PDB file of C-alpha atoms and ligand atoms in Angstrom:
ATOM      1  CA  MET J  87      21.483  -4.550   4.611  1.00 55.00           C
ATOM      2  CA  ASN J  88      23.255  -4.015   1.292  1.00 67.00           C
ATOM      3  CA  TYR J  89      22.034  -5.830  -1.780  1.00 80.00           C
ATOM      4  CA  SER J  90      23.876  -6.297  -5.073  1.00 93.00           C
ATOM      5  CA  PHE J  91      22.007  -6.822  -8.326  1.00 96.00           C
ATOM      6  CA  ASP J  92      24.982  -8.530  -9.913  1.00 95.00           C
ATOM      7  CA  ASN J  93      23.734 -11.709 -11.658  1.00 91.00           C
ATOM      8  CA  LYS J  94      20.438 -11.568  -9.771  1.00 97.00           C
ATOM      9  CA  VAL J  95      17.308 -12.392 -11.789  1.00 98.00           C
ATOM     10  CA  VAL J  96      14.887  -9.459 -11.779  1.00 98.00           C
ATOM     11  CA  LEU J  97      11.359  -9.948 -13.156  1.00 98.00           C
ATOM     12  CA  ILE J  98       9.561  -6.781 -14.279  1.00 98.00           C
ATOM     13  CA  THR J  99       5.974  -6.495 -15.533  1.00 98.00           C
ATOM     14  CA  GLY J 100       4.978  -3.785 -18.013  1.00 98.00           C
ATOM     15  CA  ALA J 101       8.446  -2.945 -19.306  1.00 98.00           C
ATOM     16  CA  SER J 102       7.805  -1.738 -22.853  1.00 98.00           C
ATOM     17  CA  SER J 103       7.557   1.903 -21.773  1.00 97.00           C
ATOM     18  CA  GLY J 104       7.817   4.408 -18.938  1.00 97.00           C
ATOM     19  CA  ILE J 105       8.921   3.340 -15.455  1.00 98.00           C
ATOM     20  CA  GLY J 106       9.053  -0.383 -16.314  1.00 98.00           C
ATOM     21  CA  LYS J 107      11.434   0.147 -19.224  1.00 98.00           C
ATOM     22  CA  ALA J 108      13.581   2.467 -17.089  1.00 98.00           C
ATOM     23  CA  LEU J 109      13.642  -0.159 -14.292  1.00 98.00           C
ATOM     24  CA  ALA J 110      14.833  -2.783 -16.796  1.00 98.00           C
ATOM     25  CA  ASP J 111      17.518  -0.462 -18.246  1.00 97.00           C
ATOM     26  CA  ASP J 112      18.808   0.411 -14.763  1.00 98.00           C
ATOM     27  CA  ALA J 113      18.733  -3.197 -13.484  1.00 98.00           C
ATOM     28  CA  LEU J 114      20.695  -4.297 -16.578  1.00 97.00           C
ATOM     29  CA  LYS J 115      23.269  -1.559 -15.876  1.00 96.00           C
ATOM     30  CA  ARG J 116      23.597  -2.870 -12.293  1.00 97.00           C
ATOM     31  CA  GLY J 117      24.484  -6.333 -13.634  1.00 96.00           C
ATOM     32  CA  ALA J 118      21.125  -8.107 -13.258  1.00 98.00           C
ATOM     33  CA  LYS J 119      19.537 -10.576 -15.664  1.00 98.00           C
ATOM     34  CA  VAL J 120      16.120  -9.172 -16.489  1.00 98.00           C
ATOM     35  CA  ALA J 121      12.863 -10.909 -17.454  1.00 98.00           C
ATOM     36  CA  VAL J 122      10.299  -8.458 -18.821  1.00 98.00           C
ATOM     37  CA  CYS J 123       6.706  -8.724 -20.001  1.00 98.00           C
ATOM     38  CA  ALA J 124       4.050  -6.623 -21.694  1.00 98.00           C
ATOM     39  CA  ARG J 125       1.004  -7.414 -23.814  1.00 98.00           C
ATOM     40  CA  ASN J 126       2.764  -6.719 -27.115  1.00 97.00           C
ATOM     41  CA  VAL J 127       6.052  -8.605 -27.387  1.00 97.00           C
ATOM     42  CA  THR J 128       7.106  -6.906 -30.636  1.00 97.00           C
ATOM     43  CA  LYS J 129       6.863  -3.499 -28.983  1.00 97.00           C
ATOM     44  CA  LEU J 130       8.556  -4.930 -25.893  1.00 97.00           C
ATOM     45  CA  LYS J 131      11.538  -6.291 -27.848  1.00 96.00           C
ATOM     46  CA  ALA J 132      11.812  -3.014 -29.788  1.00 96.00           C
ATOM     47  CA  ALA J 133      12.287  -1.170 -26.468  1.00 97.00           C
ATOM     48  CA  PHE J 134      15.564  -3.078 -25.895  1.00 96.00           C
ATOM     49  CA  PRO J 135      17.268  -3.144 -29.295  1.00 94.00           C
ATOM     50  CA  ASN J 136      20.844  -3.867 -28.230  1.00 86.00           C
ATOM     51  CA  ILE J 137      20.525  -6.177 -25.236  1.00 81.00           C
ATOM     52  CA  CYS J 138      21.836  -9.717 -25.717  1.00 83.00           C
ATOM     53  CA  GLU J 139      19.729 -12.772 -24.923  1.00 84.00           C
ATOM     54  CA  ASP J 140      21.794 -13.895 -21.961  1.00 92.00           C
ATOM     55  CA  ARG J 141      20.802 -10.707 -20.048  1.00 96.00           C
ATOM     56  CA  LEU J 142      17.217 -10.042 -21.224  1.00 97.00           C
ATOM     57  CA  PHE J 143      14.237 -12.419 -21.434  1.00 97.00           C
ATOM     58  CA  PRO J 144      11.218 -10.723 -23.094  1.00 97.00           C
ATOM     59  CA  TYR J 145       7.847 -12.464 -22.780  1.00 98.00           C
ATOM     60  CA  GLU J 146       4.330 -11.639 -23.975  1.00 98.00           C
ATOM     61  CA  ALA J 147       1.940 -11.679 -21.025  1.00 98.00           C
ATOM     62  CA  ASP J 148      -1.181  -9.850 -19.922  1.00 98.00           C
ATOM     63  CA  VAL J 149      -0.942  -9.598 -16.123  1.00 98.00           C
ATOM     64  CA  SER J 150      -4.727  -9.445 -15.782  1.00 98.00           C
ATOM     65  CA  LYS J 151      -4.743 -13.140 -16.812  1.00 98.00           C
ATOM     66  CA  GLU J 152      -3.621 -15.597 -14.139  1.00 98.00           C
ATOM     67  CA  GLU J 153      -2.439 -18.177 -16.708  1.00 98.00           C
ATOM     68  CA  ASP J 154      -0.236 -15.551 -18.456  1.00 98.00           C
ATOM     69  CA  CYS J 155       1.349 -14.624 -15.117  1.00 98.00           C
ATOM     70  CA  GLN J 156       2.022 -18.275 -14.286  1.00 98.00           C
ATOM     71  CA  SER J 157       3.542 -18.970 -17.698  1.00 98.00           C
ATOM     72  CA  PHE J 158       5.734 -15.808 -17.561  1.00 98.00           C
ATOM     73  CA  VAL J 159       7.113 -16.870 -14.178  1.00 98.00           C
ATOM     74  CA  GLN J 160       7.527 -20.538 -15.237  1.00 98.00           C
ATOM     75  CA  ALA J 161       9.287 -19.521 -18.471  1.00 98.00           C
ATOM     76  CA  THR J 162      11.661 -17.247 -16.521  1.00 98.00           C
ATOM     77  CA  LEU J 163      12.453 -20.093 -14.100  1.00 98.00           C
ATOM     78  CA  ALA J 164      13.008 -22.501 -17.008  1.00 98.00           C
ATOM     79  CA  HIS J 165      15.375 -19.929 -18.559  1.00 97.00           C
ATOM     80  CA  TRP J 166      17.361 -18.860 -15.474  1.00 97.00           C
ATOM     81  CA  GLN J 167      16.306 -21.300 -12.686  1.00 98.00           C
ATOM     82  CA  ARG J 168      15.725 -18.515 -10.159  1.00 98.00           C
ATOM     83  CA  ILE J 169      13.958 -15.229  -9.455  1.00 98.00           C
ATOM     84  CA  ASP J 170      15.428 -12.822  -6.908  1.00 98.00           C
ATOM     85  CA  VAL J 171      13.438  -9.621  -7.356  1.00 98.00           C
ATOM     86  CA  VAL J 172       9.885  -9.090  -8.615  1.00 98.00           C
ATOM     87  CA  LEU J 173       8.839  -5.619  -9.734  1.00 98.00           C
ATOM     88  CA  ASN J 174       5.050  -5.516 -10.083  1.00 98.00           C
ATOM     89  CA  ASN J 175       4.989  -2.454 -12.295  1.00 98.00           C
ATOM     90  CA  ALA J 176       2.420  -3.051 -15.083  1.00 98.00           C
ATOM     91  CA  GLY J 177      -0.427  -0.658 -14.609  1.00 98.00           C
ATOM     92  CA  MET J 178      -3.095   1.469 -16.227  1.00 98.00           C
ATOM     93  CA  SER J 179      -5.037   4.518 -15.107  1.00 97.00           C
ATOM     94  CA  MET J 180      -8.389   6.178 -15.834  1.00 97.00           C
ATOM     95  CA  ARG J 181      -9.954   9.629 -16.025  1.00 96.00           C
ATOM     96  CA  ALA J 182     -13.722   9.853 -15.591  1.00 97.00           C
ATOM     97  CA  LEU J 183     -16.214  10.648 -12.885  1.00 97.00           C
ATOM     98  CA  PHE J 184     -17.681   7.611 -11.140  1.00 98.00           C
ATOM     99  CA  GLN J 185     -21.207   8.764 -12.019  1.00 97.00           C
ATOM    100  CA  ASP J 186     -20.347   8.511 -15.739  1.00 97.00           C
ATOM    101  CA  VAL J 187     -17.958   5.591 -15.892  1.00 98.00           C
ATOM    102  CA  ASP J 188     -18.664   2.139 -17.294  1.00 98.00           C
ATOM    103  CA  LEU J 189     -17.972  -0.213 -14.368  1.00 98.00           C
ATOM    104  CA  ASN J 190     -15.844  -2.402 -16.645  1.00 98.00           C
ATOM    105  CA  VAL J 191     -13.203   0.348 -16.394  1.00 98.00           C
ATOM    106  CA  LEU J 192     -12.940  -0.231 -12.640  1.00 98.00           C
ATOM    107  CA  LYS J 193     -12.944  -4.026 -13.079  1.00 98.00           C
ATOM    108  CA  ASN J 194     -10.223  -3.742 -15.736  1.00 98.00           C
ATOM    109  CA  LEU J 195      -7.995  -1.613 -13.507  1.00 98.00           C
ATOM    110  CA  MET J 196      -8.453  -3.966 -10.541  1.00 98.00           C
ATOM    111  CA  ASP J 197      -7.579  -6.919 -12.820  1.00 98.00           C
ATOM    112  CA  ILE J 198      -4.347  -5.289 -14.037  1.00 98.00           C
ATOM    113  CA  ASN J 199      -3.117  -3.217 -11.094  1.00 98.00           C
ATOM    114  CA  PHE J 200      -4.265  -5.389  -8.183  1.00 98.00           C
ATOM    115  CA  TRP J 201      -4.869  -8.928  -9.467  1.00 98.00           C
ATOM    116  CA  GLY J 202      -1.820  -8.714 -11.771  1.00 98.00           C
ATOM    117  CA  THR J 203       0.311  -8.068  -8.688  1.00 98.00           C
ATOM    118  CA  VAL J 204      -1.336 -10.932  -6.795  1.00 98.00           C
ATOM    119  CA  TYR J 205      -0.964 -13.466  -9.659  1.00 98.00           C
ATOM    120  CA  ILE J 206       2.696 -12.642 -10.360  1.00 98.00           C
ATOM    121  CA  THR J 207       3.610 -12.577  -6.674  1.00 98.00           C
ATOM    122  CA  LYS J 208       1.881 -15.913  -6.004  1.00 98.00           C
ATOM    123  CA  ALA J 209       3.665 -17.619  -8.900  1.00 98.00           C
ATOM    124  CA  ALA J 210       7.116 -16.168  -8.151  1.00 98.00           C
ATOM    125  CA  LEU J 211       7.043 -16.349  -4.340  1.00 98.00           C
ATOM    126  CA  PRO J 212       8.576 -19.835  -3.826  1.00 98.00           C
ATOM    127  CA  SER J 213      11.672 -18.891  -5.830  1.00 98.00           C
ATOM    128  CA  VAL J 214      11.933 -15.392  -4.317  1.00 98.00           C
ATOM    129  CA  MET J 215      11.648 -16.916  -0.820  1.00 98.00           C
ATOM    130  CA  ALA J 216      14.286 -19.541  -1.604  1.00 98.00           C
ATOM    131  CA  ASN J 217      16.631 -16.683  -2.540  1.00 98.00           C
ATOM    132  CA  LYS J 218      15.591 -14.354   0.315  1.00 97.00           C
ATOM    133  CA  GLY J 219      14.725 -11.817  -2.362  1.00 98.00           C
ATOM    134  CA  VAL J 220      12.457  -8.815  -2.720  1.00 98.00           C
ATOM    135  CA  ILE J 221       8.853  -8.320  -3.913  1.00 98.00           C
ATOM    136  CA  VAL J 222       8.035  -4.759  -5.004  1.00 98.00           C
ATOM    137  CA  GLY J 223       4.739  -3.134  -5.931  1.00 98.00           C
ATOM    138  CA  VAL J 224       4.752   0.069  -7.969  1.00 98.00           C
ATOM    139  CA  SER J 225       1.849   1.861  -6.314  1.00 98.00           C
ATOM    140  CA  SER J 226       1.099   5.594  -6.495  1.00 98.00           C
ATOM    141  CA  ILE J 227       0.259   8.636  -4.384  1.00 98.00           C
ATOM    142  CA  ALA J 228      -3.264   7.592  -5.452  1.00 98.00           C
ATOM    143  CA  GLY J 229      -2.723   4.561  -3.183  1.00 98.00           C
ATOM    144  CA  TYR J 230      -2.568   6.893  -0.162  1.00 98.00           C
ATOM    145  CA  ARG J 231      -5.100   9.526  -1.164  1.00 97.00           C
ATOM    146  CA  GLY J 232      -8.222   8.884  -3.249  1.00 97.00           C
ATOM    147  CA  LEU J 233      -8.119  11.072  -6.337  1.00 97.00           C
ATOM    148  CA  PRO J 234     -11.222  12.454  -8.085  1.00 97.00           C
ATOM    149  CA  GLY J 235     -11.762  11.023 -11.552  1.00 97.00           C
ATOM    150  CA  ARG J 236      -9.559   8.035 -10.600  1.00 97.00           C
ATOM    151  CA  THR J 237     -11.871   5.955  -8.367  1.00 98.00           C
ATOM    152  CA  GLY J 238     -10.811   2.656  -9.936  1.00 98.00           C
ATOM    153  CA  TYR J 239      -7.135   3.591 -10.078  1.00 98.00           C
ATOM    154  CA  SER J 240      -7.018   4.709  -6.427  1.00 98.00           C
ATOM    155  CA  ALA J 241      -8.980   1.630  -5.320  1.00 98.00           C
ATOM    156  CA  SER J 242      -6.566  -0.690  -7.145  1.00 98.00           C
ATOM    157  CA  LYS J 243      -3.506   0.964  -5.568  1.00 98.00           C
ATOM    158  CA  PHE J 244      -5.014   0.990  -2.044  1.00 98.00           C
ATOM    159  CA  ALA J 245      -5.763  -2.722  -2.559  1.00 98.00           C
ATOM    160  CA  MET J 246      -2.207  -3.365  -3.756  1.00 98.00           C
ATOM    161  CA  GLN J 247      -0.760  -1.659  -0.671  1.00 98.00           C
ATOM    162  CA  GLY J 248      -3.029  -3.570   1.721  1.00 98.00           C
ATOM    163  CA  PHE J 249      -2.062  -6.845   0.060  1.00 98.00           C
ATOM    164  CA  LEU J 250       1.662  -6.084   0.205  1.00 98.00           C
ATOM    165  CA  GLU J 251       1.579  -4.825   3.794  1.00 98.00           C
ATOM    166  CA  SER J 252      -0.125  -8.059   4.897  1.00 98.00           C
ATOM    167  CA  LEU J 253       2.372 -10.128   2.913  1.00 98.00           C
ATOM    168  CA  ARG J 254       5.338  -8.210   4.341  1.00 98.00           C
ATOM    169  CA  THR J 255       4.136  -8.952   7.848  1.00 98.00           C
ATOM    170  CA  GLU J 256       3.607 -12.649   7.043  1.00 98.00           C
ATOM    171  CA  LEU J 257       7.156 -12.869   5.671  1.00 98.00           C
ATOM    172  CA  LEU J 258       8.766 -10.771   8.408  1.00 97.00           C
ATOM    173  CA  HIS J 259      11.083 -13.486   9.733  1.00 97.00           C
ATOM    174  CA  THR J 260      11.790 -15.295   6.455  1.00 98.00           C
ATOM    175  CA  GLY J 261      14.472 -13.005   5.002  1.00 97.00           C
ATOM    176  CA  THR J 262      12.196 -12.155   2.060  1.00 98.00           C
ATOM    177  CA  HIS J 263      11.466  -8.451   1.837  1.00 98.00           C
ATOM    178  CA  VAL J 264       8.286  -6.751   0.574  1.00 98.00           C
ATOM    179  CA  MET J 265       8.079  -3.065  -0.297  1.00 98.00           C
ATOM    180  CA  TRP J 266       5.906  -0.712  -2.288  1.00 98.00           C
ATOM    181  CA  VAL J 267       6.858   2.524  -3.919  1.00 98.00           C
ATOM    182  CA  ALA J 268       4.617   5.473  -4.669  1.00 98.00           C
ATOM    183  CA  PRO J 269       5.892   7.606  -7.539  1.00 98.00           C
ATOM    184  CA  GLY J 270       4.475  11.097  -7.879  1.00 96.00           C
ATOM    185  CA  PHE J 271       3.696  12.372 -11.362  1.00 95.00           C
ATOM    186  CA  THR J 272       6.343  10.790 -13.624  1.00 96.00           C
ATOM    187  CA  GLY J 273       6.826  11.322 -17.354  1.00 95.00           C
ATOM    188  CA  SER J 274       5.451   8.245 -19.174  1.00 93.00           C
ATOM    189  CA  ASN J 275       2.665   7.013 -21.424  1.00 92.00           C
ATOM    190  CA  ILE J 276       0.200   6.327 -18.599  1.00 94.00           C
ATOM    191  CA  ARG J 277      -2.034   9.367 -19.111  1.00 93.00           C
ATOM    192  CA  ASN J 278      -2.309   8.684 -22.866  1.00 92.00           C
ATOM    193  CA  THR J 279      -3.515   5.133 -22.246  1.00 94.00           C
ATOM    194  CA  ALA J 280      -5.727   6.130 -19.267  1.00 96.00           C
ATOM    195  CA  LEU J 281      -9.283   4.897 -19.768  1.00 96.00           C
ATOM    196  CA  ALA J 282     -12.109   7.379 -20.296  1.00 96.00           C
ATOM    197  CA  ALA J 283     -15.707   6.809 -19.121  1.00 96.00           C
ATOM    198  CA  ASP J 284     -16.451   4.495 -22.077  1.00 96.00           C
ATOM    199  CA  GLY J 285     -13.360   2.334 -21.480  1.00 96.00           C
ATOM    200  CA  LYS J 286     -11.404   3.736 -24.449  1.00 95.00           C
ATOM    201  CA  ALA J 287      -7.947   5.281 -24.076  1.00 96.00           C
ATOM    202  CA  GLN J 288      -8.152   9.056 -23.599  1.00 92.00           C
ATOM    203  CA  LYS J 289      -5.129   9.431 -25.942  1.00 88.00           C
ATOM    204  CA  GLU J 290      -3.905  12.693 -24.454  1.00 86.00           C
ATOM    205  CA  THR J 291      -2.238  13.903 -21.312  1.00 87.00           C
ATOM    206  CA  PRO J 292      -3.340  16.931 -19.292  1.00 83.00           C
ATOM    207  CA  LEU J 293       0.247  17.310 -17.971  1.00 85.00           C
ATOM    208  CA  LYS J 294       3.539  18.460 -19.483  1.00 87.00           C
ATOM    209  CA  GLU J 295       5.208  15.036 -19.337  1.00 86.00           C
ATOM    210  CA  ASP J 296       8.732  16.414 -19.907  1.00 88.00           C
ATOM    211  CA  LYS J 297       8.420  18.672 -16.826  1.00 91.00           C
ATOM    212  CA  LEU J 298       7.671  15.736 -14.473  1.00 93.00           C
ATOM    213  CA  MET J 299      10.107  13.431 -12.664  1.00 96.00           C
ATOM    214  CA  SER J 300      11.751  11.295 -15.356  1.00 97.00           C
ATOM    215  CA  ALA J 301      11.095   7.558 -15.513  1.00 98.00           C
ATOM    216  CA  ALA J 302      14.876   7.012 -15.256  1.00 98.00           C
ATOM    217  CA  GLN J 303      15.083   8.970 -11.988  1.00 98.00           C
ATOM    218  CA  CYS J 304      12.048   7.135 -10.613  1.00 98.00           C
ATOM    219  CA  ALA J 305      13.639   3.763 -11.507  1.00 98.00           C
ATOM    220  CA  GLN J 306      16.909   4.728  -9.830  1.00 98.00           C
ATOM    221  CA  ILE J 307      15.086   5.618  -6.595  1.00 98.00           C
ATOM    222  CA  ILE J 308      13.232   2.281  -6.684  1.00 98.00           C
ATOM    223  CA  LEU J 309      16.362   0.165  -7.268  1.00 98.00           C
ATOM    224  CA  ASP J 310      18.310   2.106  -4.615  1.00 98.00           C
ATOM    225  CA  GLY J 311      15.353   1.426  -2.291  1.00 98.00           C
ATOM    226  CA  ILE J 312      15.667  -2.320  -2.952  1.00 98.00           C
ATOM    227  CA  VAL J 313      19.380  -2.167  -2.112  1.00 97.00           C
ATOM    228  CA  LYS J 314      18.513  -0.486   1.208  1.00 96.00           C
ATOM    229  CA  ARG J 315      15.473  -2.741   1.763  1.00 96.00           C
ATOM    230  CA  LYS J 316      13.186   0.250   2.330  1.00 97.00           C
ATOM    231  CA  ARG J 317       9.653  -0.573   3.489  1.00 97.00           C
ATOM    232  CA  THR J 318       7.965   2.098   1.373  1.00 98.00           C
ATOM    233  CA  ILE J 319       9.079   5.039  -0.752  1.00 98.00           C
ATOM    234  CA  VAL J 320       6.956   8.096  -1.483  1.00 98.00           C
ATOM    235  CA  MET J 321       8.379  10.223  -4.305  1.00 97.00           C
ATOM    236  CA  THR J 322       8.349  13.916  -5.293  1.00 96.00           C
ATOM    237  CA  THR J 323       7.857  16.863  -2.955  1.00 96.00           C
ATOM    238  CA  GLN J 324       4.225  17.163  -4.025  1.00 94.00           C
ATOM    239  CA  GLY J 325       3.695  13.449  -3.301  1.00 96.00           C
ATOM    240  CA  LYS J 326       5.334  13.588   0.145  1.00 97.00           C
ATOM    241  CA  VAL J 327       3.352  16.704   1.128  1.00 97.00           C
ATOM    242  CA  THR J 328       0.100  15.116  -0.101  1.00 97.00           C
ATOM    243  CA  VAL J 329       0.620  11.917   1.918  1.00 97.00           C
ATOM    244  CA  MET J 330       1.601  13.803   5.090  1.00 97.00           C
ATOM    245  CA  MET J 331      -1.155  16.434   4.824  1.00 96.00           C
ATOM    246  CA  ASN J 332      -3.748  13.737   4.155  1.00 96.00           C
ATOM    247  CA  LYS J 333      -2.803  11.941   7.392  1.00 95.00           C
ATOM    248  CA  LEU J 334      -3.055  15.151   9.419  1.00 97.00           C
ATOM    249  CA  PHE J 335      -5.718  17.257   7.698  1.00 95.00           C
ATOM    250  CA  GLY J 336      -8.083  14.948   5.805  1.00 93.00           C
ATOM    251  CA  LYS J 337     -10.965  17.413   5.411  1.00 94.00           C
ATOM    252  CA  LEU J 338      -8.738  20.250   4.198  1.00 95.00           C
ATOM    253  CA  MET J 339      -7.194  17.850   1.687  1.00 95.00           C
ATOM    254  CA  ASP J 340     -10.614  16.995   0.203  1.00 95.00           C
ATOM    255  CA  ASN J 341     -10.858  20.651  -0.845  1.00 94.00           C
ATOM    256  CA  MET J 342      -7.228  21.002  -1.899  1.00 94.00           C
ATOM    257  CA  VAL J 343      -7.261  17.826  -4.008  1.00 95.00           C
ATOM    258  CA  PHE J 344     -10.601  18.778  -5.603  1.00 95.00           C
ATOM    259  CA  ASN J 345      -9.280  22.236  -6.519  1.00 94.00           C
ATOM    260  CA  HIS J 346      -6.018  20.812  -7.861  1.00 93.00           C
ATOM    261  CA  PHE J 347      -7.762  18.404 -10.235  1.00 94.00           C
ATOM    262  CA  LEU J 348     -10.378  21.016 -11.169  1.00 95.00           C
ATOM    263  CA  LYS J 349      -7.562  23.063 -12.724  1.00 93.00           C
ATOM    264  CA  GLU J 350      -6.430  20.268 -15.078  1.00 90.00           C
ATOM    265  CA  PRO J 351      -7.215  20.892 -18.748  1.00 89.00           C
ATOM    266  CA  ASP J 352     -10.557  19.207 -19.629  1.00 88.00           C
ATOM    267  CA  SER J 353     -11.075  18.186 -15.993  1.00 93.00           C
ATOM    268  CA  PRO J 354     -14.175  15.970 -15.637  1.00 93.00           C
ATOM    269  CA  LEU J 355     -14.827  17.897 -12.376  1.00 94.00           C
ATOM    270  CA  LYS J 356     -15.788  20.999 -14.432  1.00 90.00           C
ATOM    271  CA  LYS J 357     -19.162  19.501 -15.409  1.00 74.00           C
TER     272      LYS J 357
HETATM  273  N1  LIG T 222       3.682   7.865 -14.573  1.00 66.30           N
HETATM  274  C1  LIG T 222       3.165   8.266 -13.415  1.00 66.30           C
HETATM  275  O1  LIG T 222       2.897   9.471 -13.201  1.00 66.30           O
HETATM  276  C2  LIG T 222       2.925   7.255 -12.334  1.00 66.30           C
HETATM  277  C3  LIG T 222       2.711   7.726 -11.032  1.00 66.30           C
HETATM  278  C4  LIG T 222       2.478   6.820 -10.017  1.00 66.30           C
HETATM  279  C5  LIG T 222       2.479   5.461 -10.287  1.00 66.30           C
HETATM  280  N2  LIG T 222       2.680   5.018 -11.552  1.00 66.30           N
HETATM  281  C6  LIG T 222       2.655   3.559 -11.783  1.00 66.30           C
HETATM  282  O2  LIG T 222       3.811   3.172 -12.486  1.00 66.30           O
HETATM  283  C7  LIG T 222       3.530   1.970 -13.200  1.00 66.30           C
HETATM  284  C8  LIG T 222       4.085   2.105 -14.611  1.00 66.30           C
HETATM  285  O3  LIG T 222       3.357   3.109 -15.282  1.00 66.30           O
HETATM  286  P1  LIG T 222       4.010   4.110 -16.348  1.00 66.30           P
HETATM  287  O4  LIG T 222       3.716   5.461 -15.877  1.00 66.30           O
HETATM  288  O5  LIG T 222       5.383   3.722 -16.660  1.00 66.30           O
HETATM  289  O6  LIG T 222       3.020   3.827 -17.584  1.00 66.30           O
HETATM  290  P2  LIG T 222       3.264   3.435 -19.118  1.00 66.30           P
HETATM  291  O7  LIG T 222       4.351   4.245 -19.716  1.00 66.30           O
HETATM  292  O8  LIG T 222       1.907   3.491 -19.726  1.00 66.30           O
HETATM  293  O9  LIG T 222       3.760   1.910 -19.027  1.00 66.30           O
HETATM  294  C9  LIG T 222       2.879   0.891 -18.642  1.00 66.30           C
HETATM  295  C10 LIG T 222       3.484  -0.455 -19.027  1.00 66.30           C
HETATM  296  O10 LIG T 222       2.615  -1.490 -18.557  1.00 66.30           O
HETATM  297  C11 LIG T 222       2.297  -2.364 -19.643  1.00 66.30           C
HETATM  298  N3  LIG T 222       0.969  -2.909 -19.409  1.00 66.30           N
HETATM  299  C12 LIG T 222      -0.227  -2.252 -19.340  1.00 66.30           C
HETATM  300  N4  LIG T 222      -1.211  -3.120 -19.122  1.00 66.30           N
HETATM  301  C13 LIG T 222      -0.623  -4.357 -19.034  1.00 66.30           C
HETATM  302  C14 LIG T 222      -1.133  -5.663 -18.826  1.00 66.30           C
HETATM  303  N5  LIG T 222      -2.440  -5.906 -18.672  1.00 66.30           N
HETATM  304  N6  LIG T 222      -0.255  -6.697 -18.803  1.00 66.30           N
HETATM  305  C15 LIG T 222       1.075  -6.477 -18.974  1.00 66.30           C
HETATM  306  N7  LIG T 222       1.606  -5.266 -19.181  1.00 66.30           N
HETATM  307  C16 LIG T 222       0.751  -4.218 -19.219  1.00 66.30           C
HETATM  308  C17 LIG T 222       2.396  -1.487 -20.890  1.00 66.30           C
HETATM  309  O11 LIG T 222       2.673  -2.243 -22.073  1.00 66.30           O
HETATM  310  P3  LIG T 222       1.505  -2.864 -23.025  1.00 66.30           P
HETATM  311  O12 LIG T 222       0.450  -1.804 -23.147  1.00 66.30           O
HETATM  312  O13 LIG T 222       2.206  -3.165 -24.309  1.00 66.30           O
HETATM  313  O14 LIG T 222       1.019  -4.099 -22.344  1.00 66.30           O
HETATM  314  C18 LIG T 222       3.623  -0.640 -20.530  1.00 66.30           C
HETATM  315  O15 LIG T 222       4.803  -1.379 -20.793  1.00 66.30           O
HETATM  316  C19 LIG T 222       2.016   1.769 -13.122  1.00 66.30           C
HETATM  317  O16 LIG T 222       1.705   0.768 -12.181  1.00 66.30           O
HETATM  318  C20 LIG T 222       1.500   3.106 -12.657  1.00 66.30           C
HETATM  319  O17 LIG T 222       0.295   3.003 -11.942  1.00 66.30           O
HETATM  320  C21 LIG T 222       2.909   5.884 -12.575  1.00 66.30           C
END
């Protein structure tokens, strides 16, 4: 089925940087009206300097708080009377061994990555269903394969995928579509804000961000996937190989994934 974004209302969480900002830019280009949120509305507005108010609705909301999610959705409905597409994109990561990590890091990531998706989806679902729209979760390869040093991140993305797969099956005959997408490594701010063992941002990235898939390319793949009503999308060659190999050769992948992350600069696995 083909799907046009023209004059559709697209709600995107976590749009002040990275993939969320690129999703908003691309959806605007495709003719959508876009409601965006992040925790800092000044930074959020600054990310879209030249977009007029009748196309963009910026809103300050922390998706880990149910009341913020409800008020973001209600404010969008008051503004545009409908929601067609929900992109649950807001997310944070971590980098610390489980044996060292403060458990609040894991709780925090579940609150943002998993519960944020649940709260937004619950609040927006009646309108999305009325419009036979699309609910999307921005998951990760870490939602298919547990990654060392990312216990809380992987757990939150596995949980997101389980939630969305159940919801997709519940909504199978309603005309409302549910999909998740799993970007591979994509250039963004996520590794700078990733939480260390003590819950503080690590403020550095072990990767060369400009050598990774760009956020713009990732956003294009996601929006094209909505048009085609894909069930799931796994991105990058490395991501596709990881997901396939993990299904077929789980034990071998334990070693390969360990060795891959051991080679990262300052890997916590080197202890
Ligand atoms: N980049 C990758 O390699 C990669 C790979 C796979 C999956 N992903 C997924 O892609 C999504 C986007 O990540 P990104 O790479 O684009 O990261 P990013 O550049 O750090 O962007 C994250 C966005 O989420 C917002 N955010 C964070 N916590 C929030 C909260 N509690 N409530 C509302 N907004 C919040 C941030 O703004 P504020 O801090 O101002 O709130 C920011 O706008 C995430 O779900 C991530 O797991 C990324």
